[in-house]
Amino acid sequence: MSYEIFQAKADLADLVATFAITSDERRLPDQMKLFTPDAHVEIWMGENLAFDISGTEKMLEIFTAFTADVKRLFHMNGQQIFTVNGDTATGIVYCEAKLISGESNAETITVSSIRYDDTYVLRDGRWLIATRISHFSINDTRPLAT
């Protein structure tokens, strides 16, 4: 593996980690900077297409509304594989997300198992997400134990 490909894969791993961290820290405007302005995102809940989003402006609006009632978030990325081809790349990233919502005496936790199928582009020396197909394959919501 060439140094350039090794560096690109490290940069892509950093990109997907930054996506998770900006989610958890509720820095959605910063998260939008990780995408191309015309990025396309699909979010699948099982077999159902929940969101089909084009552009970071619409993405910010939908992500903000989706997390409005969420009090705390925690994303943990798992296995990742990236294929680099010059200034483009594809990736598969697995993630577990935990979202806490509800009143303090009746909080719920939703644990989601997610697979991201991504395409990336290198622009001005930075890798950006051009397309993200999110597959929420397992969603478990239950009362949060206190």
PDB file of C-alpha atoms in Angstrom:
ATOM      1  CA  MET A   1       0.000   0.000   0.000  1.00  0.00           C
ATOM      2  CA  SER A   2       1.403   3.370  -0.962  1.00  0.00           C
ATOM      3  CA  TYR A   3       1.880   6.111   1.582  1.00  0.00           C
ATOM      4  CA  GLU A   4      -0.761   8.237  -0.188  1.00  0.00           C
ATOM      5  CA  ILE A   5      -3.414   5.520   0.149  1.00  0.00           C
ATOM      6  CA  PHE A   6      -2.398   4.849   3.752  1.00  0.00           C
ATOM      7  CA  GLN A   7      -2.734   8.582   4.539  1.00  0.00           C
ATOM      8  CA  ALA A   8      -6.082   8.814   2.727  1.00  0.00           C
ATOM      9  CA  LYS A   9      -7.469   5.908   4.760  1.00  0.00           C
ATOM     10  CA  ALA A  10      -6.274   7.541   7.983  1.00  0.00           C
ATOM     11  CA  ASP A  11      -7.903  10.820   6.925  1.00  0.00           C
ATOM     12  CA  LEU A  12     -11.172   9.026   6.113  1.00  0.00           C
ATOM     13  CA  ALA A  13     -11.179   7.300   9.510  1.00  0.00           C
ATOM     14  CA  ASP A  14     -10.683  10.728  11.093  1.00  0.00           C
ATOM     15  CA  LEU A  15     -13.575  12.099   9.027  1.00  0.00           C
ATOM     16  CA  VAL A  16     -16.053   9.463  10.201  1.00  0.00           C
ATOM     17  CA  ALA A  17     -14.848   9.803  13.803  1.00  0.00           C
ATOM     18  CA  THR A  18     -15.342  13.565  13.597  1.00  0.00           C
ATOM     19  CA  PHE A  19     -18.887  12.988  12.302  1.00  0.00           C
ATOM     20  CA  ALA A  20     -19.674  10.914  15.414  1.00  0.00           C
ATOM     21  CA  ILE A  21     -18.077  13.394  17.811  1.00  0.00           C
ATOM     22  CA  THR A  22     -19.830  16.416  16.321  1.00  0.00           C
ATOM     23  CA  SER A  23     -23.114  14.503  16.693  1.00  0.00           C
ATOM     24  CA  ASP A  24     -22.476  13.773  20.349  1.00  0.00           C
ATOM     25  CA  GLU A  25     -21.380  17.343  21.031  1.00  0.00           C
ATOM     26  CA  ARG A  26     -24.388  18.730  19.160  1.00  0.00           C
ATOM     27  CA  ARG A  27     -22.195  20.729  16.810  1.00  0.00           C
ATOM     28  CA  LEU A  28     -24.394  20.160  13.792  1.00  0.00           C
ATOM     29  CA  PRO A  29     -23.215  23.249  11.859  1.00  0.00           C
ATOM     30  CA  ASP A  30     -19.641  21.910  12.185  1.00  0.00           C
ATOM     31  CA  GLN A  31     -20.872  18.482  11.122  1.00  0.00           C
ATOM     32  CA  MET A  32     -22.274  19.931   7.911  1.00  0.00           C
ATOM     33  CA  LYS A  33     -18.732  21.033   6.990  1.00  0.00           C
ATOM     34  CA  LEU A  34     -17.831  17.329   6.723  1.00  0.00           C
ATOM     35  CA  PHE A  35     -20.122  16.983   3.691  1.00  0.00           C
ATOM     36  CA  THR A  36     -20.030  18.420   0.209  1.00  0.00           C
ATOM     37  CA  PRO A  37     -22.626  21.232  -0.019  1.00  0.00           C
ATOM     38  CA  ASP A  38     -24.686  19.096  -2.416  1.00  0.00           C
ATOM     39  CA  ALA A  39     -24.293  15.853  -0.424  1.00  0.00           C
ATOM     40  CA  HIS A  40     -26.994  13.218  -0.647  1.00  0.00           C
ATOM     41  CA  VAL A  41     -28.060  11.305   2.475  1.00  0.00           C
ATOM     42  CA  GLU A  42     -30.578   8.489   2.768  1.00  0.00           C
ATOM     43  CA  ILE A  43     -31.648   7.159   6.143  1.00  0.00           C
ATOM     44  CA  TRP A  44     -33.239   3.735   6.183  1.00  0.00           C
ATOM     45  CA  MET A  45     -35.043   2.368   9.238  1.00  0.00           C
ATOM     46  CA  GLY A  46     -35.045  -1.321   8.481  1.00  0.00           C
ATOM     47  CA  GLU A  47     -36.675  -1.658   5.052  1.00  0.00           C
ATOM     48  CA  ASN A  48     -38.291   1.801   5.157  1.00  0.00           C
ATOM     49  CA  LEU A  49     -36.746   4.952   3.718  1.00  0.00           C
ATOM     50  CA  ALA A  50     -37.223   7.518   6.499  1.00  0.00           C
ATOM     51  CA  PHE A  51     -35.310  10.440   4.956  1.00  0.00           C
ATOM     52  CA  ASP A  52     -33.977  11.264   1.492  1.00  0.00           C
ATOM     53  CA  ILE A  53     -31.983  14.475   1.861  1.00  0.00           C
ATOM     54  CA  SER A  54     -30.076  16.559  -0.661  1.00  0.00           C
ATOM     55  CA  GLY A  55     -27.762  19.364   0.426  1.00  0.00           C
ATOM     56  CA  THR A  56     -26.329  20.384   3.767  1.00  0.00           C
ATOM     57  CA  GLU A  57     -28.912  23.109   4.399  1.00  0.00           C
ATOM     58  CA  LYS A  58     -31.759  20.578   4.340  1.00  0.00           C
ATOM     59  CA  MET A  59     -29.621  18.069   6.225  1.00  0.00           C
ATOM     60  CA  LEU A  60     -29.001  20.568   9.038  1.00  0.00           C
ATOM     61  CA  GLU A  61     -32.727  21.271   9.260  1.00  0.00           C
ATOM     62  CA  ILE A  62     -33.668  17.575   9.433  1.00  0.00           C
ATOM     63  CA  PHE A  63     -30.846  16.530  11.788  1.00  0.00           C
ATOM     64  CA  THR A  64     -31.728  19.413  14.135  1.00  0.00           C
ATOM     65  CA  ALA A  65     -35.411  18.444  14.200  1.00  0.00           C
ATOM     66  CA  PHE A  66     -34.599  14.744  14.595  1.00  0.00           C
ATOM     67  CA  THR A  67     -32.436  15.359  17.677  1.00  0.00           C
ATOM     68  CA  ALA A  68     -34.523  18.162  19.225  1.00  0.00           C
ATOM     69  CA  ASP A  69     -35.932  15.919  21.968  1.00  0.00           C
ATOM     70  CA  VAL A  70     -32.689  14.031  22.525  1.00  0.00           C
ATOM     71  CA  LYS A  71     -30.951  14.953  25.772  1.00  0.00           C
ATOM     72  CA  ARG A  72     -27.715  12.987  25.359  1.00  0.00           C
ATOM     73  CA  LEU A  73     -26.096  11.139  22.470  1.00  0.00           C
ATOM     74  CA  PHE A  74     -23.241   8.676  22.237  1.00  0.00           C
ATOM     75  CA  HIS A  75     -21.852   7.220  19.008  1.00  0.00           C
ATOM     76  CA  MET A  76     -19.257   4.450  18.872  1.00  0.00           C
ATOM     77  CA  ASN A  77     -17.769   3.571  15.504  1.00  0.00           C
ATOM     78  CA  GLY A  78     -16.766  -0.019  14.891  1.00  0.00           C
ATOM     79  CA  GLN A  79     -15.279  -1.759  11.888  1.00  0.00           C
ATOM     80  CA  GLN A  80     -14.464   0.390   8.887  1.00  0.00           C
ATOM     81  CA  ILE A  81     -13.187  -0.315   5.414  1.00  0.00           C
ATOM     82  CA  PHE A  82     -12.180   2.275   2.851  1.00  0.00           C
ATOM     83  CA  THR A  83     -11.336   1.874  -0.827  1.00  0.00           C
ATOM     84  CA  VAL A  84      -9.402   4.803  -2.267  1.00  0.00           C
ATOM     85  CA  ASN A  85      -9.276   5.576  -5.977  1.00  0.00           C
ATOM     86  CA  GLY A  86      -7.404   8.838  -6.508  1.00  0.00           C
ATOM     87  CA  ASP A  87      -9.575  11.759  -5.381  1.00  0.00           C
ATOM     88  CA  THR A  88     -12.599   9.561  -4.628  1.00  0.00           C
ATOM     89  CA  ALA A  89     -13.209   6.790  -2.163  1.00  0.00           C
ATOM     90  CA  THR A  90     -15.915   4.526  -0.812  1.00  0.00           C
ATOM     91  CA  GLY A  91     -16.381   3.303   2.701  1.00  0.00           C
ATOM     92  CA  ILE A  92     -18.400   1.019   4.909  1.00  0.00           C
ATOM     93  CA  VAL A  93     -18.584   2.116   8.536  1.00  0.00           C
ATOM     94  CA  TYR A  94     -20.435   0.388  11.360  1.00  0.00           C
ATOM     95  CA  CYS A  95     -21.687   2.427  14.294  1.00  0.00           C
ATOM     96  CA  GLU A  96     -23.715   2.000  17.460  1.00  0.00           C
ATOM     97  CA  ALA A  97     -25.620   5.080  18.564  1.00  0.00           C
ATOM     98  CA  LYS A  98     -27.328   5.624  21.914  1.00  0.00           C
ATOM     99  CA  LEU A  99     -29.873   8.414  22.315  1.00  0.00           C
ATOM    100  CA  ILE A 100     -31.432   9.415  25.643  1.00  0.00           C
ATOM    101  CA  SER A 101     -34.736  11.263  25.592  1.00  0.00           C
ATOM    102  CA  GLY A 102     -37.708  11.920  27.860  1.00  0.00           C
ATOM    103  CA  GLU A 103     -38.213  13.545  31.222  1.00  0.00           C
ATOM    104  CA  SER A 104     -35.612  12.966  33.943  1.00  0.00           C
ATOM    105  CA  ASN A 105     -37.876  10.572  35.869  1.00  0.00           C
ATOM    106  CA  ALA A 106     -38.951   8.687  32.714  1.00  0.00           C
ATOM    107  CA  GLU A 107     -36.008   8.700  30.309  1.00  0.00           C
ATOM    108  CA  THR A 108     -35.801   6.258  27.428  1.00  0.00           C
ATOM    109  CA  ILE A 109     -32.751   4.973  25.612  1.00  0.00           C
ATOM    110  CA  THR A 110     -32.708   4.102  21.937  1.00  0.00           C
ATOM    111  CA  VAL A 111     -29.798   1.949  20.826  1.00  0.00           C
ATOM    112  CA  SER A 112     -29.299   1.761  17.078  1.00  0.00           C
ATOM    113  CA  SER A 113     -26.988  -0.447  15.050  1.00  0.00           C
ATOM    114  CA  ILE A 114     -26.062   1.464  11.898  1.00  0.00           C
ATOM    115  CA  ARG A 115     -24.150   0.715   8.724  1.00  0.00           C
ATOM    116  CA  TYR A 116     -23.027   3.711   6.684  1.00  0.00           C
ATOM    117  CA  ASP A 117     -22.315   3.163   2.978  1.00  0.00           C
ATOM    118  CA  ASP A 118     -20.354   6.252   1.994  1.00  0.00           C
ATOM    119  CA  THR A 119     -18.747   7.874  -1.000  1.00  0.00           C
ATOM    120  CA  TYR A 120     -16.091  10.505  -0.404  1.00  0.00           C
ATOM    121  CA  VAL A 121     -14.365  13.140  -2.491  1.00  0.00           C
ATOM    122  CA  LEU A 122     -11.093  14.962  -1.925  1.00  0.00           C
ATOM    123  CA  ARG A 123     -11.575  18.717  -2.261  1.00  0.00           C
ATOM    124  CA  ASP A 124      -8.897  21.276  -1.526  1.00  0.00           C
ATOM    125  CA  GLY A 125      -6.879  18.697   0.394  1.00  0.00           C
ATOM    126  CA  ARG A 126      -9.830  17.582   2.593  1.00  0.00           C
ATOM    127  CA  TRP A 127     -11.926  14.452   2.355  1.00  0.00           C
ATOM    128  CA  LEU A 128     -15.670  15.123   2.447  1.00  0.00           C
ATOM    129  CA  ILE A 129     -18.721  12.886   2.492  1.00  0.00           C
ATOM    130  CA  ALA A 130     -20.529  13.139  -0.853  1.00  0.00           C
ATOM    131  CA  THR A 131     -23.090  10.388  -0.269  1.00  0.00           C
ATOM    132  CA  ARG A 132     -24.123   8.561   2.886  1.00  0.00           C
ATOM    133  CA  ILE A 133     -26.643   5.746   2.906  1.00  0.00           C
ATOM    134  CA  SER A 134     -27.476   5.030   6.567  1.00  0.00           C
ATOM    135  CA  HIS A 135     -28.969   1.638   7.373  1.00  0.00           C
ATOM    136  CA  PHE A 136     -30.459   1.555  10.874  1.00  0.00           C
ATOM    137  CA  SER A 137     -30.794  -2.223  11.027  1.00  0.00           C
ATOM    138  CA  ILE A 138     -31.560  -2.557  14.743  1.00  0.00           C
ATOM    139  CA  ASN A 139     -33.400   0.025  16.843  1.00  0.00           C
ATOM    140  CA  ASP A 140     -34.156  -0.863  20.454  1.00  0.00           C
ATOM    141  CA  THR A 141     -36.032   1.680  22.584  1.00  0.00           C
ATOM    142  CA  ARG A 142     -36.668   0.983  26.255  1.00  0.00           C
ATOM    143  CA  PRO A 143     -36.865   2.738  29.616  1.00  0.00           C
ATOM    144  CA  LEU A 144     -33.469   3.837  30.855  1.00  0.00           C
ATOM    145  CA  ALA A 145     -32.523   2.052  34.053  1.00  0.00           C
ATOM    146  CA  THR A 146     -31.705   4.443  36.872  1.00  0.00           C
TER     147      THR A 146
END
